[in-house]
Coordinates of C-alpha atoms and ligand atoms in Angstrom, one line a residue:
M873 CA 0.0 0.0 -0.1
A874 CA 1.6 3.3 -1.1
T875 CA 0.5 6.7 0.1
Q876 CA -0.3 9.0 -2.8
G877 CA 2.6 11.0 -4.2
Q878 CA 5.2 8.6 -2.8
T879 CA 7.1 5.8 -4.4
P880 CA 7.2 2.6 -2.5
V881 CA 10.8 3.3 -1.7
E882 CA 10.0 6.5 -0.2
E883 CA 7.1 5.1 1.7
A884 CA 9.3 2.4 3.3
E885 CA 11.8 5.0 4.1
A886 CA 9.2 7.1 5.9
V887 CA 8.2 4.1 8.0
R888 CA 11.7 3.2 8.9
S889 CA 13.3 6.4 9.6
N890 CA 11.2 8.5 11.9
F891 CA 13.3 11.7 12.0
I892 CA 12.0 12.5 15.4
R893 CA 13.3 9.3 16.9
E894 CA 16.6 10.2 15.4
I895 CA 16.6 13.5 17.3
I896 CA 15.6 11.9 20.5
D897 CA 18.4 9.3 20.1
S898 CA 20.9 12.1 19.5
D899 CA 19.7 14.0 22.6
L900 CA 20.0 10.9 24.7
E901 CA 23.4 10.4 23.5
K902 CA 24.4 14.0 24.2
G903 CA 22.6 13.9 27.6
T904 CA 20.6 17.0 26.7
Y905 CA 18.0 16.0 29.3
G906 CA 19.9 13.3 31.0
D907 CA 18.0 10.1 30.2
K908 CA 14.7 11.9 30.2
V909 CA 12.2 11.8 27.3
A910 CA 8.9 13.7 27.9
T911 CA 6.2 14.3 25.2
R912 CA 2.7 15.6 25.5
F913 CA -0.5 15.4 23.5
P914 CA -2.1 18.8 23.6
P915 CA -5.6 19.0 22.2
E916 CA -7.8 22.0 22.4
P917 CA -11.1 20.8 23.8
N918 CA -13.2 22.6 21.0
G919 CA -14.3 19.4 19.2
Y920 CA -14.0 15.7 19.0
L921 CA -10.7 14.0 18.0
H922 CA -10.3 12.7 14.5
I923 CA -8.0 10.2 12.9
G924 CA -5.3 13.0 12.3
H925 CA -5.1 13.3 16.2
A926 CA -4.7 9.5 16.4
K927 CA -1.4 10.0 14.4
S928 CA -0.2 12.6 16.9
I929 CA -1.5 10.4 19.9
C930 CA 0.4 7.3 18.6
L931 CA 3.6 9.3 18.0
N932 CA 3.6 11.1 21.3
F933 CA 2.4 8.1 23.5
G934 CA 4.4 5.6 21.3
I935 CA 7.6 7.6 22.1
A936 CA 6.9 7.6 25.7
R937 CA 6.4 3.9 25.6
D938 CA 9.3 3.0 23.6
Y939 CA 11.8 5.3 25.5
S940 CA 10.3 4.5 29.0
G941 CA 9.5 8.2 29.1
T942 CA 6.3 10.0 29.9
C943 CA 3.5 11.5 27.9
N944 CA 1.2 14.2 29.2
L945 CA -2.4 14.6 28.2
R946 CA -2.7 18.4 28.2
F947 CA -5.7 20.3 27.4
D948 CA -4.9 23.5 25.6
D949 CA -7.8 25.5 27.0
T950 CA -7.1 29.1 26.4
N951 CA -10.0 30.0 24.2
P952 CA -13.1 29.7 26.5
S953 CA -15.7 30.7 23.9
K954 CA -15.1 27.6 21.9
E955 CA -14.3 25.0 24.6
S956 CA -16.4 22.7 26.7
I957 CA -16.3 20.0 29.3
E958 CA -18.3 17.7 26.9
Y959 CA -15.2 17.9 24.6
V960 CA -12.7 17.2 27.4
E961 CA -14.6 14.1 28.4
A962 CA -14.9 13.0 24.7
I963 CA -11.2 13.4 24.1
K964 CA -10.3 11.4 27.2
K965 CA -12.5 8.5 26.3
D966 CA -11.0 8.6 22.7
V967 CA -7.4 8.5 23.9
Q968 CA -8.1 5.7 26.2
W969 CA -9.9 3.8 23.5
M970 CA -6.8 4.2 21.4
G971 CA -5.0 2.1 24.0
F972 CA -3.0 4.8 25.7
S973 CA -2.8 5.9 29.3
W974 CA -1.6 9.1 30.7
G975 CA -1.9 7.9 34.3
E976 CA -1.8 10.8 36.7
R977 CA -0.5 13.1 33.9
Q978 CA -3.5 15.0 33.0
F979 CA -3.1 18.8 32.8
F980 CA -4.8 21.8 31.6
A981 CA -3.1 25.1 30.3
S982 CA -5.7 26.8 32.5
D983 CA -4.0 25.4 35.5
Y984 CA -1.0 27.7 34.6
F985 CA -2.9 31.0 34.2
E986 CA -1.4 32.4 37.3
Q987 CA 2.2 31.2 36.4
L988 CA 1.8 32.5 32.8
Y989 CA 0.6 35.8 34.2
Q990 CA 3.7 36.1 36.3
Y991 CA 5.9 35.3 33.3
A992 CA 4.2 38.1 31.4
I993 CA 4.9 40.6 34.2
Q994 CA 8.5 39.5 34.1
L995 CA 8.6 40.2 30.3
I996 CA 7.1 43.7 31.0
K997 CA 9.8 44.3 33.5
M998 CA 12.5 43.3 31.2
G999 CA 11.2 45.8 28.7
K1000 CA 10.3 42.9 26.4
A1001 CA 6.5 43.3 26.4
Y1002 CA 4.2 46.3 26.3
V1003 CA 0.4 47.1 26.4
C1004 CA -0.8 48.2 23.0
S1005 CA -4.1 50.2 22.7
L1006 CA -4.5 50.0 18.9
G1007 CA -7.7 48.4 17.8
P1008 CA -7.6 44.9 16.0
D1009 CA -7.8 46.5 12.6
E1010 CA -5.0 48.9 13.2
I1011 CA -2.9 46.2 14.7
R1012 CA -3.3 44.2 11.5
E1013 CA -2.6 47.3 9.3
Y1014 CA 0.6 48.0 11.2
R1015 CA 1.9 44.5 10.8
G1016 CA 2.8 45.0 7.3
T1017 CA 2.9 42.2 4.7
L1018 CA 5.2 39.4 3.6
T1019 CA 6.9 41.9 1.3
E1020 CA 6.7 45.0 3.5
P1021 CA 7.9 45.6 6.9
G1022 CA 5.4 46.6 9.6
K1023 CA 5.2 49.9 11.4
E1024 CA 5.9 50.4 15.1
S1025 CA 2.8 50.9 17.4
P1026 CA 2.7 54.4 18.9
F1027 CA 2.3 52.6 22.3
R1028 CA 5.5 50.6 21.9
N1029 CA 7.6 52.8 24.0
R1030 CA 5.3 53.1 27.1
S1031 CA 7.4 53.0 30.3
V1032 CA 7.7 49.7 32.3
E1033 CA 5.6 51.4 35.1
E1034 CA 2.8 52.4 32.7
N1035 CA 2.8 48.9 31.3
L1036 CA 2.7 47.3 34.6
D1037 CA -0.1 49.6 35.8
L1038 CA -2.1 48.9 32.6
F1039 CA -1.6 45.2 32.5
T1040 CA -2.6 44.8 36.2
R1041 CA -5.7 46.7 35.5
M1042 CA -6.5 44.5 32.5
R1043 CA -6.1 41.6 34.8
A1044 CA -8.4 43.3 37.3
G1045 CA -11.1 43.5 34.7
E1046 CA -11.1 47.3 34.3
F1047 CA -11.3 47.3 30.6
P1048 CA -13.8 46.1 28.0
D1049 CA -12.9 43.5 25.4
G1050 CA -10.6 44.8 22.8
E1051 CA -9.4 47.9 24.6
H1052 CA -5.8 46.8 25.1
V1053 CA -3.6 43.8 24.4
L1054 CA -0.3 42.8 25.8
R1055 CA 2.3 42.4 23.0
A1056 CA 5.8 41.1 23.0
K1057 CA 8.4 43.7 21.9
I1058 CA 10.4 42.0 19.2
D1059 CA 10.8 43.5 15.6
M1060 CA 8.3 45.0 13.5
A1061 CA 10.6 44.5 10.5
A1062 CA 11.1 40.8 11.0
A1063 CA 11.0 38.7 7.9
N1064 CA 8.8 36.2 9.8
V1065 CA 5.5 38.1 10.3
I1066 CA 4.7 36.2 13.4
M1067 CA 7.7 37.9 15.1
R1068 CA 6.3 41.4 14.5
D1069 CA 5.3 42.2 18.1
P1070 CA 2.9 39.3 18.5
T1071 CA -0.1 39.6 20.9
L1072 CA 0.4 37.7 24.2
Y1073 CA -2.7 38.5 26.0
R1074 CA -6.2 39.6 25.1
I1075 CA -9.1 40.9 27.1
K1076 CA -12.1 38.5 26.9
H1077 CA -14.8 38.7 29.5
V1078 CA -16.0 35.2 28.9
A1079 CA -16.5 32.6 31.5
H1080 CA -14.0 29.6 31.3
H1081 CA -15.2 26.1 31.7
R1082 CA -12.7 25.6 34.5
T1083 CA -11.7 28.9 35.9
G1084 CA -15.0 30.5 35.7
D1085 CA -15.0 34.3 35.9
A1086 CA -11.6 34.4 37.6
W1087 CA -9.8 35.7 34.5
P1088 CA -11.0 38.6 32.0
I1089 CA -7.7 38.2 30.1
Y1090 CA -6.5 35.1 28.3
P1091 CA -3.0 34.2 27.0
M1092 CA -2.6 33.5 23.3
Y1093 CA -1.5 30.1 21.9
D1094 CA 2.0 31.1 21.1
F1095 CA 2.6 32.3 24.7
T1096 CA 0.8 29.5 26.4
H1097 CA 2.2 26.5 24.5
C1098 CA 5.8 26.9 24.9
L1099 CA 5.6 27.9 28.6
S1100 CA 3.1 25.0 29.3
D1101 CA 5.8 22.7 27.7
A1102 CA 8.5 24.2 30.0
I1103 CA 6.4 24.1 33.1
E1104 CA 5.7 20.4 32.6
E1105 CA 9.4 19.8 31.7
I1106 CA 8.6 18.5 28.2
T1107 CA 11.7 17.5 26.3
H1108 CA 10.4 17.1 22.7
S1109 CA 7.4 19.2 21.7
L1110 CA 6.0 17.6 18.6
C1111 CA 3.5 19.4 16.3
T1112 CA 2.2 19.6 12.7
L1113 CA 3.9 21.6 10.0
E1114 CA 1.7 24.5 10.0
F1115 CA 3.4 25.7 13.3
E1116 CA 6.8 25.8 11.6
N1117 CA 6.8 29.7 11.5
N1118 CA 5.6 29.8 15.2
R1119 CA 8.9 28.0 16.3
E1120 CA 10.8 31.2 16.3
L1121 CA 8.5 32.7 18.7
Y1122 CA 8.3 29.5 20.8
D1123 CA 12.2 29.9 21.1
W1124 CA 12.0 33.6 21.8
V1125 CA 9.6 33.3 24.7
L1126 CA 11.6 30.5 26.3
D1127 CA 15.1 32.1 25.6
T1128 CA 14.0 35.6 26.7
L1129 CA 12.8 34.3 30.0
G1130 CA 16.0 32.2 30.3
L1131 CA 14.5 28.9 30.9
S1132 CA 16.8 26.1 30.8
P1133 CA 17.0 23.2 30.1
R1134 CA 14.1 23.7 27.9
P1135 CA 12.0 21.9 25.4
Y1136 CA 12.3 22.3 21.6
Q1137 CA 9.5 22.1 19.0
Y1138 CA 9.7 19.8 16.0
E1139 CA 7.2 19.7 13.2
F1140 CA 5.9 16.7 11.3
A1141 CA 3.4 16.4 8.4
R1142 CA -0.3 16.3 9.3
L1143 CA -2.3 13.3 8.1
N1144 CA -4.6 14.1 5.1
L1145 CA -7.0 11.3 4.1
T1146 CA -8.7 11.0 0.8
Y1147 CA -12.5 11.5 0.5
T1148 CA -12.7 13.3 3.9
V1149 CA -11.8 16.5 5.8
L1150 CA -9.6 16.5 8.9
S1151 CA -10.2 19.8 10.7
K1152 CA -12.3 20.3 13.6
R1153 CA -13.5 23.5 12.3
R1154 CA -14.9 21.8 9.3
L1155 CA -16.2 18.7 11.2
I1156 CA -18.1 21.1 13.5
Q1157 CA -19.9 22.5 10.5
L1158 CA -21.0 19.1 9.3
V1159 CA -22.4 18.3 12.8
E1160 CA -24.0 21.7 13.4
E1161 CA -25.6 22.1 10.1
G1162 CA -27.1 18.4 10.3
L1163 CA -25.2 17.2 7.3
V1164 CA -24.2 14.1 9.4
N1165 CA -25.9 12.6 12.5
G1166 CA -23.5 13.9 15.1
W1167 CA -19.9 13.6 15.9
D1168 CA -20.1 9.9 16.1
D1169 CA -21.9 9.3 12.7
P1170 CA -20.2 6.3 11.3
R1171 CA -19.1 8.2 8.2
M1172 CA -17.2 10.8 10.2
P1173 CA -13.4 10.5 10.5
T1174 CA -13.6 11.2 14.2
L1175 CA -12.4 8.6 16.5
S1176 CA -16.0 8.3 17.9
G1177 CA -17.3 7.9 14.4
L1178 CA -14.7 5.3 13.5
R1179 CA -15.4 3.5 16.6
R1180 CA -19.2 3.3 16.1
R1181 CA -18.7 2.2 12.5
G1182 CA -16.5 -0.7 13.9
Y1183 CA -12.9 0.3 13.1
T1184 CA -10.8 -1.2 15.9
P1185 CA -8.0 0.7 17.9
E1186 CA -5.6 -2.0 16.7
A1187 CA -6.4 -1.3 13.0
I1188 CA -6.0 2.5 13.6
R1189 CA -2.7 2.0 15.4
T1190 CA -1.3 -0.2 12.5
F1191 CA -2.5 2.5 10.1
C1192 CA -0.6 5.1 12.0
D1193 CA 2.5 2.9 12.1
K1194 CA 2.2 2.3 8.3
I1195 CA 1.8 5.9 7.3
G1196 CA 4.9 6.9 9.2
I1197 CA 6.2 10.3 10.3
A1198 CA 7.4 12.5 7.4
K1199 CA 8.4 16.0 7.0
S1200 CA 6.3 16.9 4.0
D1201 CA 2.6 16.9 3.6
N1202 CA 0.9 14.2 1.6
M1203 CA -2.4 12.6 1.1
V1204 CA -3.0 9.0 2.4
D1205 CA -5.4 6.7 0.6
Y1206 CA -8.5 5.8 2.6
A1207 CA -8.2 2.2 1.4
M1208 CA -5.2 1.8 3.5
L1209 CA -7.3 2.1 6.7
D1210 CA -9.6 -0.5 5.3
F1211 CA -6.7 -2.7 4.5
C1212 CA -5.4 -2.4 8.3
L1213 CA -9.0 -3.2 9.3
R1214 CA -9.3 -6.4 7.3
E1215 CA -5.8 -7.4 8.4
D1216 CA -6.9 -7.0 12.1
L1217 CA -10.4 -8.7 11.9
N1218 CA -9.5 -11.4 9.4
D1219 CA -7.9 -13.5 12.3
R1220 CA -10.4 -12.6 15.0
A1221 CA -13.8 -11.9 13.7
P1222 CA -16.3 -14.6 13.8
R1223 CA -17.8 -15.7 10.4
V1224 CA -21.6 -15.5 10.4
M1225 CA -24.3 -15.5 7.9
G1226 CA -26.1 -12.4 7.0
V1227 CA -28.0 -11.5 3.8
V1228 CA -28.2 -7.8 3.1
K1229 CA -30.3 -7.7 -0.1
P1230 CA -32.4 -10.8 0.2
L1231 CA -33.9 -13.0 -2.6
K1232 CA -36.1 -15.9 -1.6
M1233 CA -35.1 -19.4 -2.5
V1234 CA -37.6 -22.3 -2.2
I1235 CA -36.2 -25.8 -2.2
T1236 CA -39.1 -27.7 -3.9
N1237 CA -38.1 -31.2 -3.0
Y1238 CA -37.3 -30.4 0.7
P1239 CA -40.1 -31.7 3.0
E1240 CA -42.8 -29.0 3.8
G1241 CA -42.4 -28.0 7.4
G1242 CA -39.1 -29.9 7.7
E1243 CA -36.0 -28.4 9.2
E1244 CA -32.6 -29.4 10.4
E1245 CA -29.5 -27.8 12.1
F1246 CA -25.9 -27.5 10.8
E1247 CA -23.0 -27.0 13.2
F1248 CA -21.0 -24.0 11.7
P1249 CA -17.4 -23.2 13.0
Y1250 CA -16.9 -19.5 13.8
H1251 CA -13.6 -19.5 12.0
P1252 CA -12.4 -21.9 9.3
E1253 CA -8.9 -21.7 10.6
D1254 CA -9.3 -21.3 14.2
E1255 CA -11.1 -24.1 16.1
A1256 CA -10.7 -22.3 19.4
M1257 CA -13.3 -19.8 18.3
G1258 CA -15.9 -22.5 18.5
S1259 CA -19.0 -23.1 16.6
R1260 CA -22.8 -22.7 16.7
K1261 CA -25.8 -24.3 15.3
V1262 CA -27.6 -22.8 12.3
P1263 CA -31.1 -23.9 11.2
F1264 CA -32.0 -24.9 7.6
S1265 CA -35.3 -25.3 6.1
R1266 CA -37.3 -25.3 2.9
E1267 CA -37.3 -21.6 2.3
L1268 CA -34.1 -19.5 2.5
Y1269 CA -32.9 -16.1 1.7
I1270 CA -29.8 -15.8 -0.4
E1271 CA -28.2 -12.6 -1.8
Q1272 CA -29.7 -10.9 -4.8
D1273 CA -26.2 -10.5 -6.4
D1274 CA -25.8 -14.3 -6.2
F1275 CA -28.4 -15.0 -8.8
R1276 CA -28.4 -13.8 -12.5
E1277 CA -31.0 -15.0 -15.0
D1278 CA -28.6 -14.2 -17.7
P1279 CA -25.2 -14.9 -16.3
P1280 CA -22.2 -13.2 -18.0
R1281 CA -19.1 -15.2 -18.8
K1282 CA -17.2 -16.5 -15.7
Y1283 CA -20.1 -15.8 -13.4
F1284 CA -20.1 -18.9 -11.2
R1285 CA -23.0 -18.2 -8.9
L1286 CA -26.5 -19.4 -9.3
S1287 CA -28.5 -19.1 -12.7
P1288 CA -31.2 -21.3 -14.3
G1289 CA -30.1 -24.8 -14.6
R1290 CA -26.9 -24.3 -12.7
E1291 CA -25.9 -26.3 -9.5
V1292 CA -24.1 -24.5 -6.6
R1293 CA -23.3 -25.2 -3.0
L1294 CA -25.1 -23.6 -0.1
R1295 CA -22.3 -23.0 2.4
Y1296 CA -22.0 -26.1 4.8
A1297 CA -25.5 -27.4 3.8
Y1298 CA -26.3 -28.9 0.4
Y1299 CA -25.9 -28.6 -3.3
V1300 CA -28.8 -27.0 -5.0
T1301 CA -29.8 -26.7 -8.7
C1302 CA -32.0 -23.9 -10.0
E1303 CA -35.1 -25.2 -11.8
D1304 CA -37.3 -22.2 -12.1
V1305 CA -37.8 -18.5 -11.2
I1306 CA -41.0 -16.6 -10.2
K1307 CA -41.2 -13.0 -11.4
D1308 CA -43.1 -10.1 -10.2
P1309 CA -45.8 -9.8 -13.0
A1310 CA -45.7 -6.0 -12.9
T1311 CA -42.0 -5.5 -13.0
G1312 CA -40.6 -8.7 -14.4
E1313 CA -38.1 -8.8 -11.6
V1314 CA -37.2 -12.2 -10.2
I1315 CA -38.8 -12.5 -6.7
E1316 CA -38.2 -16.2 -6.0
V1317 CA -35.7 -18.9 -7.3
H1318 CA -37.0 -22.5 -7.1
C1319 CA -34.3 -25.1 -6.7
T1320 CA -34.0 -28.8 -5.9
Y1321 CA -31.5 -30.1 -3.5
D1322 CA -29.4 -33.3 -3.6
P1323 CA -29.8 -35.0 -0.2
K1324 CA -26.6 -36.9 -0.8
T1325 CA -24.5 -33.5 -0.6
K1326 CA -25.2 -33.0 3.1
G1327 CA -22.6 -30.7 4.7
G1328 CA -21.9 -29.1 1.3
W1329 CA -19.9 -31.8 -0.4
S1330 CA -20.6 -34.5 -2.8
E1331 CA -20.0 -38.2 -2.2
D1332 CA -19.4 -38.8 -6.0
G1333 CA -16.7 -36.1 -6.1
R1334 CA -18.8 -33.9 -8.2
K1335 CA -17.6 -30.3 -8.2
V1336 CA -19.5 -27.0 -8.2
K1337 CA -18.0 -23.6 -8.8
G1338 CA -20.1 -21.3 -6.7
T1339 CA -20.7 -21.3 -2.9
L1340 CA -23.6 -19.1 -1.5
H1341 CA -24.3 -17.8 1.9
W1342 CA -28.0 -18.1 3.1
V1343 CA -30.3 -18.0 6.0
S1344 CA -33.4 -19.9 6.7
A1345 CA -36.4 -17.7 6.1
K1346 CA -38.5 -18.8 9.0
H1347 CA -35.6 -18.6 11.5
A1348 CA -34.0 -15.5 10.2
V1349 CA -33.7 -12.5 12.4
Q1350 CA -34.6 -9.1 10.6
A1351 CA -31.6 -6.7 10.9
E1352 CA -31.3 -3.1 9.9
V1353 CA -28.1 -3.0 7.8
R1354 CA -26.4 0.4 7.2
L1355 CA -24.2 0.4 4.2
Y1356 CA -21.7 3.4 4.1
D1357 CA -19.8 4.9 1.3
K1358 CA -17.3 7.8 1.1
L1359 CA -18.6 11.0 2.8
F1360 CA -17.4 13.2 -0.1
T1361 CA -17.5 12.7 -3.9
Q1362 CA -14.0 13.6 -4.5
E1363 CA -10.5 12.7 -3.2
N1364 CA -9.8 16.1 -2.0
P1365 CA -13.0 17.8 -0.8
M1366 CA -11.2 21.1 -0.4
D1367 CA -10.3 21.2 -4.1
V1368 CA -13.5 22.9 -5.3
P1369 CA -14.2 25.8 -7.8
E1370 CA -14.4 29.4 -6.4
G1371 CA -17.5 30.1 -4.7
Q1372 CA -18.1 26.5 -3.5
D1373 CA -16.9 24.7 -0.4
F1374 CA -16.4 21.2 0.8
K1375 CA -20.0 20.9 1.7
D1376 CA -20.9 21.1 -2.0
V1377 CA -19.2 18.0 -2.7
I1378 CA -20.8 15.8 0.0
N1379 CA -21.9 12.3 -1.3
A1380 CA -25.6 12.2 -1.2
E1381 CA -25.4 8.4 -1.3
S1382 CA -23.0 7.9 1.6
L1383 CA -25.6 6.0 3.6
E1384 CA -27.9 3.2 2.4
V1385 CA -30.1 1.6 4.9
V1386 CA -31.4 -1.9 4.0
P1387 CA -33.6 -4.4 5.7
G1388 CA -31.4 -7.5 5.9
Y1389 CA -31.6 -10.9 7.5
V1390 CA -29.2 -12.5 9.8
E1391 CA -28.9 -16.0 11.3
P1392 CA -30.6 -16.5 14.7
S1393 CA -27.3 -16.5 16.8
L1394 CA -27.1 -12.7 16.1
A1395 CA -30.6 -11.8 17.4
S1396 CA -29.2 -10.0 20.5
V1397 CA -25.6 -9.2 20.0
E1398 CA -24.1 -6.4 22.1
P1399 CA -23.3 -3.1 20.4
G1400 CA -19.6 -3.2 19.4
Y1401 CA -19.8 -6.8 18.4
H1402 CA -17.6 -7.4 15.3
C1403 CA -18.2 -10.1 12.8
Q1404 CA -17.6 -11.0 9.2
F1405 CA -20.8 -11.5 7.2
E1406 CA -19.5 -14.5 5.0
R1407 CA -18.6 -13.3 1.5
L1408 CA -19.7 -9.7 2.2
G1409 CA -17.5 -7.8 4.5
Y1410 CA -16.8 -6.8 8.0
Y1411 CA -19.8 -5.6 10.3
C1412 CA -20.3 -4.1 13.7
A1413 CA -23.3 -4.0 15.7
D1414 CA -24.5 -0.5 16.3
P1415 CA -25.6 1.0 19.7
D1416 CA -29.1 1.4 18.1
S1417 CA -29.5 -2.4 18.4
T1418 CA -32.2 -3.7 20.7
P1419 CA -32.6 -7.2 21.9
G1420 CA -34.1 -9.2 18.8
K1421 CA -33.6 -6.3 16.5
P1422 CA -29.9 -5.8 15.7
V1423 CA -28.6 -3.0 13.7
F1424 CA -25.3 -3.6 11.8
N1425 CA -22.9 -1.1 10.3
R1426 CA -20.9 -2.2 7.4
I1427 CA -17.2 -1.3 8.2
T1428 CA -15.9 -2.4 4.9
T1429 CA -16.3 -5.0 2.2
L1430 CA -14.2 -8.0 1.5
R1431 CA -12.6 -7.1 -1.7
D1432 CA -15.2 -8.1 -4.2
T1433 CA -13.5 -10.6 -6.3
W1434 CA -16.4 -10.6 -9.0
A1435 CA -16.0 -6.7 -9.4
R1436 CA -12.3 -7.2 -9.8
K1437 CA -12.9 -9.9 -12.3
E1438 CA -15.3 -7.9 -14.4
R1439 CA -12.9 -5.0 -14.4
S1440 CA -10.0 -7.1 -15.5
Q1441 CA -12.1 -8.7 -18.3
Q1442 CA -13.1 -5.2 -19.5
G1443 CA -9.4 -4.4 -19.5
K1444 CA -8.7 -7.4 -21.7
K1445 CA -11.4 -6.4 -24.2
A1446 CA -10.2 -2.9 -24.5
Ligands
LIG630 P1 -7.8 20.9 13.7 O1 -7.1 21.3 12.5 O2 -8.6 19.5 13.4 O3 -8.7 21.7 14.4 P2 -5.9 21.2 15.7 O4 -4.5 21.2 15.3 O5 -6.4 22.5 15.8 O6 -6.6 20.4 14.6 P3 -5.6 20.4 18.3 O7 -6.6 20.0 19.3 O8 -4.8 21.7 18.5 O9 -6.3 20.5 16.9 O10 -4.5 19.3 18.1 C1 -3.8 18.5 19.1 C2 -2.7 17.9 18.4 O11 -3.0 17.0 17.4 C3 -1.7 18.8 17.9 O12 -0.4 18.6 18.4 C4 -1.9 18.9 16.4 O13 -0.7 19.2 15.8 C5 -2.3 17.3 16.2 N1 -3.0 17.1 15.0 C6 -4.1 17.8 14.6 N2 -4.6 17.4 13.4 C7 -3.7 16.5 12.9 C8 -3.6 15.8 11.8 N3 -4.4 15.9 10.7 N4 -2.4 15.0 11.6 C9 -1.5 14.9 12.6 N5 -1.6 15.5 13.8 C10 -2.6 16.3 13.9
LIG631 MG1 -4.9 23.7 17.1

């Protein structure tokens, strides 16, 4: 499996050489932090985690695990208007589900508000920060552009005393929102625009989900993050590439305050996945505008959505290992996640019978009212998984796709006059079909069975090419089956013409709900139960299931061999 835009060699390289681990190895060798390795995963509690965050979780917690180090879970909660306790709880649940534990090491940037405030005072006293009273528009105007230097604020040369006075009064809540900000005094002509006297604090009379009304001022990300890392004695602060330009400010704050030893920031490529968007800001829009059924909609790339759909933490961790940690952005094929899921469930998911698009089969020479039971193994290669009894009777459901009145070449399933195997049961031969008089559609297939093929093999060595799954009609349990497709119609949903956005390329057919039938053993499965519907794919019982009325989510198909054959035949003809 190659990620897009990477050759197989490059891909293998990315997996093997994780440049961050090389940096850590070198720090250990030099003794930069003694033998200490400390990382952190720093989500902002302003939405649910997505699979991009899983990459960061696996990286940070994985390093702590492999180096006998520590990894903190730190909520970066400095923007109270967008954050909530609901998100804090959801994030904790998702990190745990991914299989990682932070133990006692749960922190909140808001725990450091007092310390951060004291650091700001220190910068003011050093003449390295000032209170600026320009409005937001003016600040933007004064900042200059990528090609032109900025202009110094008229408030830049306020005395230390005046700055201390104003800043303490900002903290005391004396000014309305937007009246003043605290800015670092760096260089308005800096090539890196971020270094042109960045804002460190803003006034915001908004209650915080943890500190309540205690603070009318809140520190900015760039000031908070580096200092939180330093306070927690993080050694390697790992973030995504869009923070590359912020690194200079990260270093400036820590070095100006003279903190040592201190953490350093390293950037890696964020995960982009085909046919979806990975950004909380956009995912929130899908949820709030009702374009999906909540954060845990099984079509969402959120960890809660993936979990509900049936993706396992094992598969997601393998996926994160396989994509590796690189220094340049790329787009990973969604198919790779499905590949990891199949690899995981192939060994451990019970094989069961479910028919998602039912077609009735009547076995005309089977006794009316007769029935029998077959013992089916749960896994053909793993006896330890055990077996269960599956009832058989005169009327069954088979898959609509498994019958063609006019079979194309190399179609080996059922068609008039042809004999196939009903899995583990009997050979049957199609003798007749019943059609809906109105539509001409086949609504029943009539077959005869050969009683001498019990168990699904023939004493005379006669072979059949097709094997079908089935359920006994009178014993079958009705199930709601939810078949999912990609959430967006194009690989990169952000790549749309002017005037459109990603919501214009939502796949209207991403969810198909069908009434299916499953074998009786599945009547009352627990939500989260994983199984393979034989020949169809991997499925997971949804929390909407009730006793006697299961609801199954299709996680992914098995690769459809027929579709592949059809395609390769078309290829040959062309
Ligand atoms: P989003 O863009 O989805 O809002 P974010 O970066 O704002 O994400 P945070 O809560 O700040 O979300 O992210 C926590 C950590 O997860 C950060 O270290 C961030 O770099 C990392 N992260 C976020 N998105 C991805 C991604 N797509 N791939 C890898 N890491 C990511
Ligand atoms: Mg962020």
